[in-house]
Tab-separated table of C-alpha atoms in Angstrom:
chain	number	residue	atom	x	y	z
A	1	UNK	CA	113.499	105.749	44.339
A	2	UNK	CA	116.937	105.388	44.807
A	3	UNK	CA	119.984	103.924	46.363
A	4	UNK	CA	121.752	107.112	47.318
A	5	UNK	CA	122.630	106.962	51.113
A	6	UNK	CA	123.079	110.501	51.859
A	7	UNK	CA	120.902	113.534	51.699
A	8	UNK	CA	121.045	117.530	52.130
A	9	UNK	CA	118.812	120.436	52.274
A	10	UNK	CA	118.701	123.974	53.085
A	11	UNK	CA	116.129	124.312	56.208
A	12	UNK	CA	114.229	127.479	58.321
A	13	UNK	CA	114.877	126.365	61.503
A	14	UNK	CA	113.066	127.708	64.585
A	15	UNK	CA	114.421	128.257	67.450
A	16	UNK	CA	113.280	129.272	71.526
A	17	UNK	CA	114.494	131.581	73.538
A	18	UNK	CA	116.867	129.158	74.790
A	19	UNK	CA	118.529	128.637	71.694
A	20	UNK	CA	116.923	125.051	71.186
A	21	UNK	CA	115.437	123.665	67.871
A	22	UNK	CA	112.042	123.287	67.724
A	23	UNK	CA	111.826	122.394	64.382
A	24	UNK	CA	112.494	122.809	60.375
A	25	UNK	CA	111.399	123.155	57.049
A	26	UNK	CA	113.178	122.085	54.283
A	27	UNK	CA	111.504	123.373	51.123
A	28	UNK	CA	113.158	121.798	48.416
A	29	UNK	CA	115.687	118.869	49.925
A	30	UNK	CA	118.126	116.794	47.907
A	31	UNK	CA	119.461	112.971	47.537
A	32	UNK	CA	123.430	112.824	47.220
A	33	UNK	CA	125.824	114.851	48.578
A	34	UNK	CA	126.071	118.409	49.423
A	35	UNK	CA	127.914	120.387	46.948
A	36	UNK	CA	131.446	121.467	47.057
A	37	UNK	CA	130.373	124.684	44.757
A	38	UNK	CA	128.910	127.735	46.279
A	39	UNK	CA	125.374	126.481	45.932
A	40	UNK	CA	125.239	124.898	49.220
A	41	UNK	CA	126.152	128.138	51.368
A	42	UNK	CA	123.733	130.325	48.800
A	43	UNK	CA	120.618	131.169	51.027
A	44	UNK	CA	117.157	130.472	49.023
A	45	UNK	CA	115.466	133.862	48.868
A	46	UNK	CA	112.173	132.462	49.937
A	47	UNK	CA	113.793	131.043	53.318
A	48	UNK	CA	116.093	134.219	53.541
A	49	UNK	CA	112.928	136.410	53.327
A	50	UNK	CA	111.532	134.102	56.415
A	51	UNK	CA	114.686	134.942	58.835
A	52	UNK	CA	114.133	136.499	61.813
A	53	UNK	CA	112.483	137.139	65.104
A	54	UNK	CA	108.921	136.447	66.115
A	55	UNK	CA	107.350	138.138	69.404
A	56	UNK	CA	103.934	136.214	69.203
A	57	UNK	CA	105.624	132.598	69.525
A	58	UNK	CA	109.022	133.798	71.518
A	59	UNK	CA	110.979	132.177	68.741
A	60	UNK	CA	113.593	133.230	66.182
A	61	UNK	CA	114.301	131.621	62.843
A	62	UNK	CA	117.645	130.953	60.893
A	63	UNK	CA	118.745	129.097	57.968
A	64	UNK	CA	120.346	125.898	58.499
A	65	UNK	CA	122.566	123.703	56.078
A	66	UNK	CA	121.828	119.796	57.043
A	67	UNK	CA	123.698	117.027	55.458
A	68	UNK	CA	122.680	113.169	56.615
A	69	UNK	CA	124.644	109.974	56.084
A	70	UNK	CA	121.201	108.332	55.848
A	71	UNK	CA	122.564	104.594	56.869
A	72	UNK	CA	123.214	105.856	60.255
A	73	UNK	CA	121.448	107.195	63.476
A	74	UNK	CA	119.781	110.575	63.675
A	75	UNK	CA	121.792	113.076	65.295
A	76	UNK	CA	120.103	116.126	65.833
A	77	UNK	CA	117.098	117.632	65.199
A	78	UNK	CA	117.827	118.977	62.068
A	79	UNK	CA	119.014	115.382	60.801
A	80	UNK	CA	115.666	114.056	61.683
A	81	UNK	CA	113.352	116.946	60.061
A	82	UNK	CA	115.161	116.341	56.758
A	83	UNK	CA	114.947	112.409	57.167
A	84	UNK	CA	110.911	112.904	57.460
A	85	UNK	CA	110.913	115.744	54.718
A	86	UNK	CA	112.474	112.954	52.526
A	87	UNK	CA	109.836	110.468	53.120
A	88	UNK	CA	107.029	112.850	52.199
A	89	UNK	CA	108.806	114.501	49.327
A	90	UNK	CA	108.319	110.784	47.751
A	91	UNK	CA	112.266	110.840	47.881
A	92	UNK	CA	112.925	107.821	49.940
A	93	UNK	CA	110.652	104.748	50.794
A	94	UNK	CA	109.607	103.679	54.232
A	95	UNK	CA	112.033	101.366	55.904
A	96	UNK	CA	114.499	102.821	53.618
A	97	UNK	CA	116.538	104.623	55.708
A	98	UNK	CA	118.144	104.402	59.220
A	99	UNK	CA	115.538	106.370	61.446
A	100	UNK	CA	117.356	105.055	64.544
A	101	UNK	CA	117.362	107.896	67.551
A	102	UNK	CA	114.636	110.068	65.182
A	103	UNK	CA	111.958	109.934	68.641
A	104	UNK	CA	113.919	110.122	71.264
A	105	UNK	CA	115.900	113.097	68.965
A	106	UNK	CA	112.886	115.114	68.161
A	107	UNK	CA	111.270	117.999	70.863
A	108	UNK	CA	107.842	117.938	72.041
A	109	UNK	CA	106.932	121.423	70.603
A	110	UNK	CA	103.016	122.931	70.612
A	111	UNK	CA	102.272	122.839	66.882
A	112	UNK	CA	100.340	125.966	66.230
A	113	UNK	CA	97.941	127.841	63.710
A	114	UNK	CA	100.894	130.336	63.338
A	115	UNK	CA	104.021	127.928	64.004
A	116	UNK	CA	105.414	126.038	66.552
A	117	UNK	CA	105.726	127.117	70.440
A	118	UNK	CA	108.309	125.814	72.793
A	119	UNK	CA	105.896	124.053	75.800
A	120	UNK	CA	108.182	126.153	78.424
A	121	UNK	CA	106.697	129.243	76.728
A	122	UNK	CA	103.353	128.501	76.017
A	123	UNK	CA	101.488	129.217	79.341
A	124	UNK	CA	102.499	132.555	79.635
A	125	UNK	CA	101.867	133.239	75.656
A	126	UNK	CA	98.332	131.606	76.045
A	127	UNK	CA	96.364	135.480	76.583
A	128	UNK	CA	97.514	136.696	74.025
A	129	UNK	CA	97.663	133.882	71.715
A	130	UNK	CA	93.783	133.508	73.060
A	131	UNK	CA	93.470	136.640	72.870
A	132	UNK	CA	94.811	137.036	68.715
A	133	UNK	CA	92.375	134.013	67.768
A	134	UNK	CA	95.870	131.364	67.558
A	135	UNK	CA	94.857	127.718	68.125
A	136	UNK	CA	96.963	124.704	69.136
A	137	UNK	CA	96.230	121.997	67.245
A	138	UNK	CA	98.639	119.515	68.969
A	139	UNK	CA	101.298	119.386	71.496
A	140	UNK	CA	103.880	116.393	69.759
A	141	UNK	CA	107.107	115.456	68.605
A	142	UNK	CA	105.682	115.027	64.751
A	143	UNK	CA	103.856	117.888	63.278
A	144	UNK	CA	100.840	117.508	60.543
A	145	UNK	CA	102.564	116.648	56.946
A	146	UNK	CA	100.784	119.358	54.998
A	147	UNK	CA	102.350	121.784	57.082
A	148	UNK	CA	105.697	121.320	55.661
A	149	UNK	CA	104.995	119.543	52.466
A	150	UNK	CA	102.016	119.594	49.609
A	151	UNK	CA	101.995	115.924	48.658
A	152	UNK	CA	100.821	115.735	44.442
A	153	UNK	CA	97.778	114.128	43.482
A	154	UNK	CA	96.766	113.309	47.197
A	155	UNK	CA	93.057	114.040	49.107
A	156	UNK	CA	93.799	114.452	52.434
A	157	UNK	CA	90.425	114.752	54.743
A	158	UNK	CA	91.794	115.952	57.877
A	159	UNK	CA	95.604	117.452	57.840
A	160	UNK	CA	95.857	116.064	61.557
A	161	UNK	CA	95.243	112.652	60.726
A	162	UNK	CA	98.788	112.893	58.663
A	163	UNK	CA	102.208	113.145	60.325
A	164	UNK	CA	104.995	114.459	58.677
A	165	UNK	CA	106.947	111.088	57.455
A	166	UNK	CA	104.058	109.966	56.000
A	167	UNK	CA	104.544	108.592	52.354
A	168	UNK	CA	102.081	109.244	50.536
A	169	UNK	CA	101.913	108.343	46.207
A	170	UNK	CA	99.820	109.973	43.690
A	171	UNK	CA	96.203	108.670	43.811
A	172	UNK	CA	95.995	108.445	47.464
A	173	UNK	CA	93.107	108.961	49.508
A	174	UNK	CA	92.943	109.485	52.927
A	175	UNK	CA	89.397	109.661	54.388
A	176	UNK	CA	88.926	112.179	57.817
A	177	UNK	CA	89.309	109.265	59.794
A	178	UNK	CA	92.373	107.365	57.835
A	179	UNK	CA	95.328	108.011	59.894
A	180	UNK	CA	98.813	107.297	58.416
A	181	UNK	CA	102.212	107.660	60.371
A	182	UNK	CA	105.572	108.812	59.324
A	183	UNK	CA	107.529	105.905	57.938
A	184	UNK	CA	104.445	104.615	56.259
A	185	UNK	CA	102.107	105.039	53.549
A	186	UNK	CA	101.118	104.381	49.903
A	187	UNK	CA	103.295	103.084	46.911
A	188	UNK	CA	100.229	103.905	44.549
A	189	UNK	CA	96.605	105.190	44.165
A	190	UNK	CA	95.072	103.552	47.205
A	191	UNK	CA	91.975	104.687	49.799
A	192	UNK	CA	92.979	104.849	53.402
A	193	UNK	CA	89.679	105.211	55.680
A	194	UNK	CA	91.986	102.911	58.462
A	195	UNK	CA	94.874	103.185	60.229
A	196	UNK	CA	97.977	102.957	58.402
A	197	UNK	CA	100.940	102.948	62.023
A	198	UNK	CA	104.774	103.322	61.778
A	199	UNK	CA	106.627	100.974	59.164
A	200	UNK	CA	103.562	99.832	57.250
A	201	UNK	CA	103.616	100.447	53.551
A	202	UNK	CA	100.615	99.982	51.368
A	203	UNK	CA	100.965	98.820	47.512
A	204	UNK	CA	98.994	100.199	44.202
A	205	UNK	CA	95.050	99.567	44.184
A	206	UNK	CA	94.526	98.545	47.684
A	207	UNK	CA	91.815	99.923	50.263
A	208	UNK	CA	92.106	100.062	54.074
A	209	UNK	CA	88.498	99.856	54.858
A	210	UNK	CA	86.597	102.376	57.498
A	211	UNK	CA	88.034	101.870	61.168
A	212	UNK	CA	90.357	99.550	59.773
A	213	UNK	CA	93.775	99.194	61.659
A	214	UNK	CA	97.261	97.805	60.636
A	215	UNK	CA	100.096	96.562	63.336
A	216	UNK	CA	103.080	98.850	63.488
A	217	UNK	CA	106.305	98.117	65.305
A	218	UNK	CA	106.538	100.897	67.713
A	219	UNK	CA	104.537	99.549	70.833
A	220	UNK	CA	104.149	95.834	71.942
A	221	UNK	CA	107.869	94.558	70.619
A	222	UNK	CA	106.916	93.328	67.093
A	223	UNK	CA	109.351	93.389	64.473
A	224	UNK	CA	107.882	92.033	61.587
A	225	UNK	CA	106.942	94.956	59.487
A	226	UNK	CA	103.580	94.838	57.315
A	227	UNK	CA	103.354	95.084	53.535
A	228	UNK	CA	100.073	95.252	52.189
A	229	UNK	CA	99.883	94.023	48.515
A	230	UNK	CA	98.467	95.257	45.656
A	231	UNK	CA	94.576	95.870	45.083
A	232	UNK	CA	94.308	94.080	48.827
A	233	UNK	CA	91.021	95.165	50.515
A	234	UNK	CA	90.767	95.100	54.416
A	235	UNK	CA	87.404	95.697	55.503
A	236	UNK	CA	85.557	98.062	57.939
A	237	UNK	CA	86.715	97.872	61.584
A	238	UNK	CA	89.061	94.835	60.396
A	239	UNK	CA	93.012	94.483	61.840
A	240	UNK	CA	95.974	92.970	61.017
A	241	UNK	CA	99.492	92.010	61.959
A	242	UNK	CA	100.789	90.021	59.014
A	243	UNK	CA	101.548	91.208	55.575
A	244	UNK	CA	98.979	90.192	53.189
A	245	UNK	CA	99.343	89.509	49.257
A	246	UNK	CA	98.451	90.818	46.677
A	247	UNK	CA	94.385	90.175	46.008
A	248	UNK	CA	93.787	89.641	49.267
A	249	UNK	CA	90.562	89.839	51.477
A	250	UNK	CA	90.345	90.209	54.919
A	251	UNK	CA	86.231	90.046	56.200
A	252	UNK	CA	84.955	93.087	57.956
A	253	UNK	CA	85.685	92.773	61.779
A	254	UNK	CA	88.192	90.357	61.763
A	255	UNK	CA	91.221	90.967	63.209
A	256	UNK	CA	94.367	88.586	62.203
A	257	UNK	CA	97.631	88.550	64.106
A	258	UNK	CA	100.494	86.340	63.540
A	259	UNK	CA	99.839	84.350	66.499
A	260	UNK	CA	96.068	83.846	65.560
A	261	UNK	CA	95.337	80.329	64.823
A	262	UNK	CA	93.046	79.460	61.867
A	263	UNK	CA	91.964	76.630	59.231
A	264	UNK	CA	93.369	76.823	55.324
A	265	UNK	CA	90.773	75.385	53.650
A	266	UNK	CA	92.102	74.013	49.897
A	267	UNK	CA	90.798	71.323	47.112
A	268	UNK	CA	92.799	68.841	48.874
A	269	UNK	CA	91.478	69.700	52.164
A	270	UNK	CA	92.046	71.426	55.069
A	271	UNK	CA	95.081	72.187	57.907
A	272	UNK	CA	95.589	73.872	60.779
A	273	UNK	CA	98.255	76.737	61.426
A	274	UNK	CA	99.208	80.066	62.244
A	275	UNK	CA	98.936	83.423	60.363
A	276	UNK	CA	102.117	83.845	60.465
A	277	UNK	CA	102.540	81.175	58.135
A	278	UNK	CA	100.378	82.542	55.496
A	279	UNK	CA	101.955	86.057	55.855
A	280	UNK	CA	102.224	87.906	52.826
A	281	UNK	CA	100.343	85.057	50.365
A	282	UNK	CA	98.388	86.147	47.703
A	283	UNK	CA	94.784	85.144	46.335
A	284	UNK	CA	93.737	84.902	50.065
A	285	UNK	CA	89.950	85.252	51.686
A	286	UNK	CA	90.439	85.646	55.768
A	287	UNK	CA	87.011	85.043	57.148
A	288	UNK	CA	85.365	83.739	60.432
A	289	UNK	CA	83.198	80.815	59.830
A	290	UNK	CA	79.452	82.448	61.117
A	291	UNK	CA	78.605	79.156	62.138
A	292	UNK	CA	81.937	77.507	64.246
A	293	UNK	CA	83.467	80.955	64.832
A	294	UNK	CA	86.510	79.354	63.858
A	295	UNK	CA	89.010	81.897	61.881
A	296	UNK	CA	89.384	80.436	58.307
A	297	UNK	CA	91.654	81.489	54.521
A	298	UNK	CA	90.428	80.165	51.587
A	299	UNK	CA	92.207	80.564	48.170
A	300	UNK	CA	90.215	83.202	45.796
A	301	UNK	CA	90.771	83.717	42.454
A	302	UNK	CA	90.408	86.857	40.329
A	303	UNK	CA	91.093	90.264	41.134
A	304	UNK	CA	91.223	91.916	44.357
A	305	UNK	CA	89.146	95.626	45.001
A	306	UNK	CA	89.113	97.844	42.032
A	307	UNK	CA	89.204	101.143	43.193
A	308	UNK	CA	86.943	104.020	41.991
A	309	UNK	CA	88.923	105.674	39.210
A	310	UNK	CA	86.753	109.143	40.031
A	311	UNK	CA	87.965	109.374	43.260
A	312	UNK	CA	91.665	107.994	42.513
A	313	UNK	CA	92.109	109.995	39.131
């Protein structure tokens, strides 16, 4: 990872009939800045090959040049393709960058089995789209990551369950129904079977249990933004909203916002308090007591999860 605050790439761009972006692919983009030399107006020959019109979709495609200053606001469409091509390229971390503007930049576009499709042009390309066996798969502003980019070392389940922006490190798995979102994702080998939303970043060795679900910040007006720690294991249908530390446990089911109110239980006794206030400690057990149905932490000791080295290899 790096420092570097500005980026460039060379990009096929699509475009509608109306001369509008629907979206790009930047096959190989760079940290720093765009050269001076010739090599940033030299056309790669496997996106020059790629340039032209296409009757099925009503689109056209071109070459584009992007450069971003990566500390400030997106500013076209373009600028926020290569900002999410950065993230899953493993070039940038999440909450790196300034993605300021990147939603309210980016087009809702019909992501097809042969491209994207401007929504103005899709109803009256639908019988013969039908007709030619094309499919839609979704009808966003984000298309599916593996799309545009083939993370290394990663499983991936279902491509749909992974937006483009999603960061995702060698060793990952992501079970058909893990979800991560762009600006998020994995710093090592890790198993997603939850829900990894917008902002959340997940360190080495830890496992986001089966219907498992992590607070973002795009909905709902938080702003604290979730780190999970190393070799941390939330369990099935479990939820949180606070960071939690390394060797951490959170109890299947339980769901732990900062506002939730629970019982530390130590050698010297116990006390009352927020999450919040335990947000991010390490050596933790989150459980609700069967008995009082009170929501309790208790320090643990040892490792966290191990994760299967078969599956994580």
């Amino acid at each position: 990872m790096t420092e570097i605050s500005t980026a460039w790439g060379h990009g096929l761009a699509t475009y509608d009939q109306r001369g509008n972006v629907l979206d790009v692919w930047f096959r190989d983009p760079k940290l720093g800045a765009a050269p001076v030399t010739d090599e940033l107006w030299v056309v790669p020959r496997e996106l020059d090959a790629l340039v032209g019109e296409d009757a099925r979709r009503l689109v056209t495609t071109g070459v584009v040049r992007t450069e971003s200053d990566l500390t400030q606001p997106v500013t076209s469409v373009e600028d926020a393709y290569l900002r999410l091509h950065l993230l899953s390229h493993l070039l940038v971390k999440p909450n790196s960058i300034n993605l300021e503007g990147l939603i309210a930049t980016l087009p809702i576009v019909a992501f097809s089995s042969i491209g994207s499709i401007a929504l103005e042009d899709l109803d009256q390309l639908r019988p013969l789209l039908t007709k030619a066996g094309v499919s839609i798969h979704s009808v966003d502003k984000f298309p599916r990551m593996l799309d545009y980019v083939t993370p290394k070392k990663v499983r991936i389940a279902d491509a749909s369950r992974v937006r483009l922006g999603a960061h995702l490190a060698p060793g990952t798995t992501v079970m058909h129904e893990g979800f991560v979102n762009f600006n998020a994702g994995t710093l090592g080998a890790s198993m997603v079977e939850g829900r990894i939303s917008q902002g959340v970043i997940v360190d080495d060795g830890a496992d986001i249990g089966g219907g498992a679900s992590i607070m973002g910040t795009l909905s709902g007006g938080g702003k604290q933004k979730v780190f999970i720690g190393k070799r941390a294991l939330l369990g099935a249908n479990s939820g949180i909203g606070i960071s939690i530390g390394d060797d951490t446990v959170v109890e299947a089911g339980l769901y732990v916002t900062a506002g939730t109110k629970l019982t530390l239980i130590t050698d010297e006794g116990e006390k009352n308090l927020k999450a919040s206030e335990l947000s991010g400690v390490a050596n933790l057990l989150f459980r609700r007591n069967s008995l009082t149905g009170r929501v309790e932490a208790l320090s643990r000791s040892g490792a966290g999860v191990v994760l299967n080295s078969e599956l994580h290899r």
